[in-house]
Coordinates of C-alpha atoms and ligand atoms in Angstrom, one line a residue:
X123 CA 122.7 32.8 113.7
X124 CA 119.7 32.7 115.9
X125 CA 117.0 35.6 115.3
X126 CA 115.8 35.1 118.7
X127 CA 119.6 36.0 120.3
X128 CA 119.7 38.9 117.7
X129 CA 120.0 41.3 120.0
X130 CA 121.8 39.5 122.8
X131 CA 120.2 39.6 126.6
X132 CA 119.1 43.2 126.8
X133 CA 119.5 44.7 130.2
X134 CA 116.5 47.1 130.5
X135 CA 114.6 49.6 132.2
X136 CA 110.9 48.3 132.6
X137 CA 109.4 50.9 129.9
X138 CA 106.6 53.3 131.4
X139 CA 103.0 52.2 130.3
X140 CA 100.7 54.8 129.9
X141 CA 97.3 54.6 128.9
X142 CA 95.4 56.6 126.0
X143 CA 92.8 59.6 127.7
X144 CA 91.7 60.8 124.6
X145 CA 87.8 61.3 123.3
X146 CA 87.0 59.0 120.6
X147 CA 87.1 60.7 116.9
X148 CA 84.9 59.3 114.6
X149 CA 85.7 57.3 111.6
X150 CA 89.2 55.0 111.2
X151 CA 90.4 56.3 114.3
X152 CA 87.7 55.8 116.6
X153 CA 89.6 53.2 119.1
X154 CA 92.4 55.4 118.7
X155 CA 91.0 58.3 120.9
X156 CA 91.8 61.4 119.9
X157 CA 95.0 60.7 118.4
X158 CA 95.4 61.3 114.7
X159 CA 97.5 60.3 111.5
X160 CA 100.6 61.9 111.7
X161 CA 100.3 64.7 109.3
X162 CA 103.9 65.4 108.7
X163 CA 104.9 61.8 108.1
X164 CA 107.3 61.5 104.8
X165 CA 108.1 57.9 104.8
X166 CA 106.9 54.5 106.0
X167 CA 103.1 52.9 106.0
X168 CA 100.6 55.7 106.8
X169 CA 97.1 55.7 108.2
X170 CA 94.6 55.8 105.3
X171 CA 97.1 54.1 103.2
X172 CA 98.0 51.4 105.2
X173 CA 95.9 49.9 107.6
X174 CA 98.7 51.0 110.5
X175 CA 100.5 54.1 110.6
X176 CA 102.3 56.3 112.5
X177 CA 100.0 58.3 115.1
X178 CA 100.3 61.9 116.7
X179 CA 99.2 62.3 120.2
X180 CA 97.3 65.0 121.8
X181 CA 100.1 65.5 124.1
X182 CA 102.4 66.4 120.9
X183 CA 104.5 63.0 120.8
X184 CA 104.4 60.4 118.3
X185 CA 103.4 56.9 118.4
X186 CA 104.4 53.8 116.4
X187 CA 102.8 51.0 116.5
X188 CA 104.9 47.6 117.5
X189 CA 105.1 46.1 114.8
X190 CA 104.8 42.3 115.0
X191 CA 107.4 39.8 116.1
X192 CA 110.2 40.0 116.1
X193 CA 110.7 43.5 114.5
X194 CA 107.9 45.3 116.9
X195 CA 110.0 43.6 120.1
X196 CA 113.2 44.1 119.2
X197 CA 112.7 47.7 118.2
X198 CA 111.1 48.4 121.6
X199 CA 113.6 46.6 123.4
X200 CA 116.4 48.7 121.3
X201 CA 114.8 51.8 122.7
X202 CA 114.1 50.6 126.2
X203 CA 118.1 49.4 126.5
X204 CA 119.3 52.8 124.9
X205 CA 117.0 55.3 127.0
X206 CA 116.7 53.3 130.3
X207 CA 118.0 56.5 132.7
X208 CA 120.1 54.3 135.2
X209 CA 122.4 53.2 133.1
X210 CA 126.2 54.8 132.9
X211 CA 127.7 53.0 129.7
X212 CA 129.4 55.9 127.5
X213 CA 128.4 54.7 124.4
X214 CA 125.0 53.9 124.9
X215 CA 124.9 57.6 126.8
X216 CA 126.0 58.8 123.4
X217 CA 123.4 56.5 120.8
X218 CA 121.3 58.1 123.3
X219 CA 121.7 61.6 121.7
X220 CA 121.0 60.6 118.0
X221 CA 117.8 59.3 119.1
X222 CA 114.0 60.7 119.7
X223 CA 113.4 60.8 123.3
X224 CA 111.5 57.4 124.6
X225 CA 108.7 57.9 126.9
X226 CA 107.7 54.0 127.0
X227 CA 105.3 51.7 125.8
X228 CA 101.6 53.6 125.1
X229 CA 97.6 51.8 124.7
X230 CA 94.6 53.0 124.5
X231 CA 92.0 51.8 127.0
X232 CA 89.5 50.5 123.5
X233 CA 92.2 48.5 122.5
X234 CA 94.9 47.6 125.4
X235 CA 96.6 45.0 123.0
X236 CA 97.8 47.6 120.6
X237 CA 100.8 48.7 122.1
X238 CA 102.7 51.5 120.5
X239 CA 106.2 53.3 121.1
X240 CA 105.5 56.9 122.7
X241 CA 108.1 58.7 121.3
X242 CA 109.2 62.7 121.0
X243 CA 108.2 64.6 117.9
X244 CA 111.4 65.4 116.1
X245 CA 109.8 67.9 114.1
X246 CA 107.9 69.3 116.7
X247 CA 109.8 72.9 117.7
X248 CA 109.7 74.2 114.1
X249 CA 107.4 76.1 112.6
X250 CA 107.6 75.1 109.0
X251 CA 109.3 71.8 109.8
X252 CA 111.5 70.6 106.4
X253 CA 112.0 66.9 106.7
X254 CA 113.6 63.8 104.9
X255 CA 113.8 60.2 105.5
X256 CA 117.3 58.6 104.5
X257 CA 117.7 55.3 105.0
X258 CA 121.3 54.0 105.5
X259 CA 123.7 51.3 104.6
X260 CA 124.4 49.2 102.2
X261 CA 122.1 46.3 103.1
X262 CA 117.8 46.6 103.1
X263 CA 117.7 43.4 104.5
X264 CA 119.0 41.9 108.1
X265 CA 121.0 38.6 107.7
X266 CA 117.8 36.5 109.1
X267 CA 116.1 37.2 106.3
X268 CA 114.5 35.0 103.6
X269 CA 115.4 34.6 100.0
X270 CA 112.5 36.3 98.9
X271 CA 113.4 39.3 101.4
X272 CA 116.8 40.0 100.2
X273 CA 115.6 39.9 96.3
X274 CA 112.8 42.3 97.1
X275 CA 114.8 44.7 99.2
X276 CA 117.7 44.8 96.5
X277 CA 114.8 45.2 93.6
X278 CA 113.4 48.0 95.3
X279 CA 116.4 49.8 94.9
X280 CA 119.7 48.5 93.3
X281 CA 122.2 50.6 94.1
X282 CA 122.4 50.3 97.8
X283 CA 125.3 48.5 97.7
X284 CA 126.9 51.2 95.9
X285 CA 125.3 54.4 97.2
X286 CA 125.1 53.6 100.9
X287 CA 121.9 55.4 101.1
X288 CA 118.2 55.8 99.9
X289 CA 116.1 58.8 100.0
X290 CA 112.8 57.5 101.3
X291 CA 110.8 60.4 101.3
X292 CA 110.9 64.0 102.2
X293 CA 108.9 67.7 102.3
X294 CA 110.3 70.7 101.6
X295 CA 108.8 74.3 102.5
X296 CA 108.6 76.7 99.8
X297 CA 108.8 80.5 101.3
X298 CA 106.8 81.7 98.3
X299 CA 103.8 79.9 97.9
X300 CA 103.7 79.4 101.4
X301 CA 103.4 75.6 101.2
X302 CA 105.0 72.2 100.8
X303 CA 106.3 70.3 98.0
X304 CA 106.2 66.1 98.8
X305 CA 108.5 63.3 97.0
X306 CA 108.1 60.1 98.2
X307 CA 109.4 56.5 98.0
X308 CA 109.3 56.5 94.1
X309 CA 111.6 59.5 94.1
X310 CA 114.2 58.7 96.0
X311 CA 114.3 54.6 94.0
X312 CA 114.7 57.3 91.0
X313 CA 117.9 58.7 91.8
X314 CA 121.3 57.3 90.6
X315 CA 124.5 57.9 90.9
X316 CA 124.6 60.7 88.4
X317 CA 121.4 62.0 90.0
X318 CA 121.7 61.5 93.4
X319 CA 123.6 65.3 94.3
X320 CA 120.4 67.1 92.7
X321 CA 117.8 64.7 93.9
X322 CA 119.3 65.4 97.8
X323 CA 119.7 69.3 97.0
X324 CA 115.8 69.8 96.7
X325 CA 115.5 69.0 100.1
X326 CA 117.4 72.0 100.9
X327 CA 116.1 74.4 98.1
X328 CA 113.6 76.8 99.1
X329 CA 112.1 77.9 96.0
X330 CA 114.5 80.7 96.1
X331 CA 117.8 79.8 97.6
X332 CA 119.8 76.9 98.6
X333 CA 119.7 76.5 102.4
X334 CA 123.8 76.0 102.9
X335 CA 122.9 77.0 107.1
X336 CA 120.9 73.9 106.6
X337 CA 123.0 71.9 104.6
X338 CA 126.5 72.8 106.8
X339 CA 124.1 72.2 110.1
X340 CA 123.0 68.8 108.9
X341 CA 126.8 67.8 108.3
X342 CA 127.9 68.6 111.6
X343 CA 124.7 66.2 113.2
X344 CA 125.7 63.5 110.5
X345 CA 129.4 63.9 111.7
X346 CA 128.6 63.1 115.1
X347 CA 126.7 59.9 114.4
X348 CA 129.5 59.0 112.3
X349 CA 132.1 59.3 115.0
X350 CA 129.4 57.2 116.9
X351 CA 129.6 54.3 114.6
X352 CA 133.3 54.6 113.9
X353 CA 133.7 53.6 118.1
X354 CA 130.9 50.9 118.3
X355 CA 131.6 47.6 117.6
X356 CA 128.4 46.2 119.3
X357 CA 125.4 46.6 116.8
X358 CA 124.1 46.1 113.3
X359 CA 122.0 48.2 111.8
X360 CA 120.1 47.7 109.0
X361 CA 117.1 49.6 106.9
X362 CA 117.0 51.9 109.8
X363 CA 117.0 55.5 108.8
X364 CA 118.6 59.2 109.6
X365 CA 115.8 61.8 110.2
X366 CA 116.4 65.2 108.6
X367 CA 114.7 67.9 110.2
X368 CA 115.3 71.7 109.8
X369 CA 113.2 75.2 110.4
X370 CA 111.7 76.4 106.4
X371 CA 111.2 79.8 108.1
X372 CA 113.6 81.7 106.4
X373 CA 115.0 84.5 109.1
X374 CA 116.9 87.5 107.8
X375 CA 120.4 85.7 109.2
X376 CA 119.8 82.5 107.2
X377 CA 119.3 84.4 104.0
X378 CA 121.6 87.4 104.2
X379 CA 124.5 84.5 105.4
X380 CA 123.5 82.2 102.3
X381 CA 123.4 85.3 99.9
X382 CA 126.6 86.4 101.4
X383 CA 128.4 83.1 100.7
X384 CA 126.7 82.3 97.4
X385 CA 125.4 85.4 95.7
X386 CA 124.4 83.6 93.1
X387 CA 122.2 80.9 94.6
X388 CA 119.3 81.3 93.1
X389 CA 120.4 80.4 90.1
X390 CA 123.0 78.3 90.9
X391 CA 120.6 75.8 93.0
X392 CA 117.8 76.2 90.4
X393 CA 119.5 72.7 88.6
X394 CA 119.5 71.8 91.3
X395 CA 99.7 50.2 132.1
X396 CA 100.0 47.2 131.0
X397 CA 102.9 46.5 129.4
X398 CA 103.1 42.7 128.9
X399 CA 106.2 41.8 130.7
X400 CA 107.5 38.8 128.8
X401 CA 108.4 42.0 126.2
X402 CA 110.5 43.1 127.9
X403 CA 112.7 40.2 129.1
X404 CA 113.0 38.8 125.8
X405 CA 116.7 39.9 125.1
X406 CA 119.9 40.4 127.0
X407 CA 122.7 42.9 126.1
X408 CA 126.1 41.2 125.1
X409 CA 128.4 43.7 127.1
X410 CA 131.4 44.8 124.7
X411 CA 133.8 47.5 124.6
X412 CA 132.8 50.5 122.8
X413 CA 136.0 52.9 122.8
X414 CA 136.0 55.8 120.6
X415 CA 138.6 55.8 117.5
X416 CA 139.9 52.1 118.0
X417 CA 139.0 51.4 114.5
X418 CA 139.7 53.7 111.2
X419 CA 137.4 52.5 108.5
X420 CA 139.4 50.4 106.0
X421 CA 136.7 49.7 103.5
X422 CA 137.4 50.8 100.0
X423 CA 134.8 48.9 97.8
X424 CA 136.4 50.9 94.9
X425 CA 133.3 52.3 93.9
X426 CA 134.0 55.6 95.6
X427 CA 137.3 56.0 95.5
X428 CA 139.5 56.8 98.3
X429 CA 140.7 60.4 97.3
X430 CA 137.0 61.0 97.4
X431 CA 136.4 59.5 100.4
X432 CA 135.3 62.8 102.5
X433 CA 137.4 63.2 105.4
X434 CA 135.6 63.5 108.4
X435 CA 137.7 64.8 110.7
X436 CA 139.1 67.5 108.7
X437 CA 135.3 68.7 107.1
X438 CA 134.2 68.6 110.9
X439 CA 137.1 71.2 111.8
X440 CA 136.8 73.1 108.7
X441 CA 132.7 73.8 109.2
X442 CA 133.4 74.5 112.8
X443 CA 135.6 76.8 112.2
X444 CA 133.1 78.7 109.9
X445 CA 130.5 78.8 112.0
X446 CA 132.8 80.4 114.6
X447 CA 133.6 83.0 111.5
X448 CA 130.0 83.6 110.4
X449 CA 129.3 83.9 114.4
X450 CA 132.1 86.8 115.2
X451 CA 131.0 88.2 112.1
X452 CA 127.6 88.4 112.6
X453 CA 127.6 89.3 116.0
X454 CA 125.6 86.3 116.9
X455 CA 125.0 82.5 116.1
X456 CA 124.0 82.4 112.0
X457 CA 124.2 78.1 111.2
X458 CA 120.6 76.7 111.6
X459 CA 119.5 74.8 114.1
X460 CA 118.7 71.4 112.5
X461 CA 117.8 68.1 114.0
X462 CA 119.5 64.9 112.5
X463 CA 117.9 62.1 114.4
X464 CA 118.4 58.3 114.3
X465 CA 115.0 56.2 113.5
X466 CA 113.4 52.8 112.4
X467 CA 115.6 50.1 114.9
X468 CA 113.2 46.8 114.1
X469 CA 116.2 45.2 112.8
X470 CA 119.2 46.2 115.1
X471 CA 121.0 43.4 116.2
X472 CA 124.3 42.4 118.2
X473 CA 127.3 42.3 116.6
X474 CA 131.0 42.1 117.3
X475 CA 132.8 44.0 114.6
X476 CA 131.9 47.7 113.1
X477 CA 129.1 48.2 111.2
X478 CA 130.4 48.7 108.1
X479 CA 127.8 49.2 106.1
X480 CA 126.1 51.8 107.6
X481 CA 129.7 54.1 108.0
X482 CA 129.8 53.4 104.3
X483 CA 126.3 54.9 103.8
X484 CA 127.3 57.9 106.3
X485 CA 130.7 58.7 104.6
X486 CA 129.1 58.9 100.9
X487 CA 125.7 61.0 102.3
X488 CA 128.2 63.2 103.9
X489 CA 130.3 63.4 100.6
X490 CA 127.2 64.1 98.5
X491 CA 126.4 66.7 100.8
X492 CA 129.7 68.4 100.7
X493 CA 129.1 68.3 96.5
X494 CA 126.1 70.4 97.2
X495 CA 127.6 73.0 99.7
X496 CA 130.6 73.6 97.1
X497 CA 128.7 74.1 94.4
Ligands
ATP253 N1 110.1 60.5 116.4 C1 109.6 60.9 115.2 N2 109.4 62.3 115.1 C2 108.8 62.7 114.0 N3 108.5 62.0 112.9 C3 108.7 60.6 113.0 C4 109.3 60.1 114.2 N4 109.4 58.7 114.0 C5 108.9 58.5 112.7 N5 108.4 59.6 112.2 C6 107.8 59.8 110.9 O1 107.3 58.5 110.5 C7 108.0 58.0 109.3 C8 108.1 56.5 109.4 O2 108.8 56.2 110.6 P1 109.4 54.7 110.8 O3 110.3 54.4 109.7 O4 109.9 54.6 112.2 O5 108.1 53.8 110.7 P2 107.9 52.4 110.0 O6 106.5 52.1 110.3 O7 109.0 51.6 110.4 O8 107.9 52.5 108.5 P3 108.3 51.3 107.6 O9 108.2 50.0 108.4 O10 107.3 51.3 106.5 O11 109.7 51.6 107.2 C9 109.3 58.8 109.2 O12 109.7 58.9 107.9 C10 108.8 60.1 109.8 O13 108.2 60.9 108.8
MG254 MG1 110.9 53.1 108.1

C-alpha cells in the first residue's frame, strides 16, 4: 500500500483560515499570542513538556498543531472531508456527530507557517469538567509503519491486542476537596486484564460515590459510535482515541438517583488566511457504500468469549428504557449529560472492509463498563 493514497482522493471543503488577534504573552508562548497551554489536557504532548502542545484560544476553542507529514495532513484533511457543510453523504453526516466541531485551519500572524486545527472545546460547557482519554483498537500502529514503530507501540503497552483499549490519561473531580486527581500515560500501561474494571471505575468515582448517571450516559454515547462503525466499511482507524467528558458537579438528582440505585456506593466503589492550498488537495475520498447493519461483527479472537461479548443492541434498549423510568419517576430528566467524542485522526485511512479492530476495542470498553454499573 501507498501512504500517500491512504486516505483516497478527499473531496473537501476549502477549510476557513483565520488568523491569530491575540496580545503577545511573555515567555514560551510569546509568538503564540495570547493563547495558552491547554490546562485541562489529560493526554498527548503538552506545552512545557513537549516543545508542541495542545493550545486554548481566547475565543474558548482548542488548537492542535499539524503535526508533520503525513500525520498533520491527513488529520486535517480527515476533518475538512467530515465537517465540509455541503456535503449530503449519511454516514459522513453521522462521523460528523462523534466529532469536535471543526472551525478550519488557524495561524498566528508571528508565525503564519504554524498552522493548527481550530477545533471546539469538548470540555468547555462544564463546570468541573471530568475527562479521560481512551485510545481504541487493537493496533497502535497504522500498516505504513516501520519495524521499529510497531515494536515500540506494542512495548508501550502489550495487551492491546487483547484489551482493545488503553487508558491514556484522565482527571477526575473530587466533590470534597474541591479539586482534581490526575493519572496519566503510566497509569493506564499499568492496568491489565484483571485490573482494567477498577482502573476505568476511578474515572467515575467521586470521592464519595460512583457516578452510574455518568457511567450509563457514557454507554449510550459509546453505543452510538459503535453502531457507526458496525455500518462503515470505508475507514481505518488506528491510535485515535474516544474523549470522555462529564459534569463533576454533583446535583441533588445525580446523587439522590445513584444512592437510590446503589445505596451502598460508597463502599461498594471504594475498591474500586493562508491556508497553503496544496494541503488541501492532497487526497481524494474513495466513494463506498456505508449502509447501516450490513455487517454483524463476526470476530471472536477467543480472548473474550462470546457469551461475554456485551450485546449492544439489547444493553442500548435496556438503559433506554431506564432512563425513561428514572425520568417518569423523577418528574424530570436524571442521566447526566456526558460528552463522548471521537479524537486524534493522524492515522485514518481508506479501507474497504470494517474496522475491526476498533469494534473490538468498543465492544470490550463497553463490557468493562457494564462490569462497573453492575457492581
Ligand atoms: N477538541 C478537544 N476538546 C478538548 N480537549 C481536547 C480536544 N482535543 C484534544 N484535547 C485534549 O488534548 C489531548 C491530546 O489530544 P490529541 O490526542 O488530539 O493530541 P496529540 O497531539 O495527537 O497527542 P499525541 O500525538 O501525543 O497522541 C486530549 O487527551 C485532550 O485532553
Ligand atoms: Mg493523542
Amino acid at each position: 500500500m501507498d501512504s500517500s493514497v491512504a486516505l483516497g482522493r478527499l473531496e473537501l471543503a476549502r477549510p476557513l483560515m483565520t488568523r491569530g488577534s491575540c496580545l503577545p504573552e511573555g515567555g514560551q508562548s510569546a509568538h503564540l499570542n495570547g493563547c495558552v497551554p491547554l490546562s485541562h489536557q489529560v493526554a498527548g504532548h503538552k506545552y512545557g513538556v513537549d516543545k508542541v502542545g495542545i493550545l486554548q484560544h481566547p475565543d474558548g476553542t482548542v488548537l492542535k498543531q499539524l503535526q508533520p507529514p503525513p500525520r498533520g495532513p491527513r488529520e486535517m484533511q480527515f476533518y475538512s472531508m467530515v465537517c465540509a457543510e455541503d456535503h449530503c453523504d449519511p454516514c459522513l453526516v453521522d462521523l460528523k456527530t462523534h466529532l469536535p466541531k471543526y472551525y478550519g485551519m488557524w495561524s498566528s500572524p508571528d508565525a503564519p507557517t504554524d498552522l493548527y486545527l481550530k477545533l471546539e472545546d469538548v470540555t468547555r460547557r462544564f463546570q468541573k469538567p471530568c475527562i479521560m482519554d481512551v485510545k481504541i483498537g487493537q493496533k497502535s500502529y497504522d500498516p505504513f509503519a516501520s519495524q521499529e514503530k510497531r515494536e515500540q507501540q506494542i512495548r508501550k503497552y502489550p495487551l492491546m491486542e487483547e484489551i482493545g483499549f488503553l487508558v491514556l490519561g484522565m482527571r477526575v473531580y473530587k466533590v470534597g476537596s474541591d479539586s482534581y486527581d490526575t493519572y496519566d500515560q503510566h497509569y493506564g500501561r499499568g492496568l491489565v486484564k484483571d485490573t482494567i474494571k477498577e482502573g476505568l471505575s476511578k474515572f467515575f468515582y467521586n470521592g464519595d460515590i460512583l457516578r452510574k448517571d455518568a457511567i450509563t450516559a457514557s454507554i449510550l454515547k459509546v453505543q452510538k459510535v459503535l453502531q457507526w462503525f458496525e455500518g462503515q466499511s470505508r475507514f481505518s482507524f488506528y491510535a485515535s482515541s474516544l474523549l470522555f467528558v462529564y459534569e463533576g458537579v454533583c446535583t441533588p438528582n445525580h446523587v439522590s438517583q445513584t444512592l437510590r440505585e446503589n445505596p451502598i456506593a460508597p463502599e461498594a466503589c471504594e475498591q474500586n488566511n493562508n491556508i497553503n492550498q496544496s494541503l488541501s488537495t492532497m487526497y481524494s475520498l474513495h466513494k463506498k457504500g456505508c449502509g447501516r447493519s450490513h455487517y454483524q461483527a463476526k470476530q471472536d479472537n477467543g480472548v473474550w468469549s462470546s457469551s461475554q461479548q456485551p450485546n449492544g443492541n439489547h444493553s442500548l434498549a435496556r438503559l433506554e428504557e431506564d432512563r425513561k423510568e428514572s425520568k417518569s419517576e423523577a418528574g424530570q430528566e436524571t442521566v447526566s449529560d456526558v460528552e463522548v467524542k471521537m479524537i486524534d485522526f493522524a492515522h485514518v485511512f481508506t479501507s474497504d472492509v470494517p474496522d475491526q479492530g476498533y469494534i473490538y476495542g468498543l465492544k470490550n470498553l463497553l463490557k468493562v463498563l457494564h462490569q462497573i454499573l453492575e457492581e
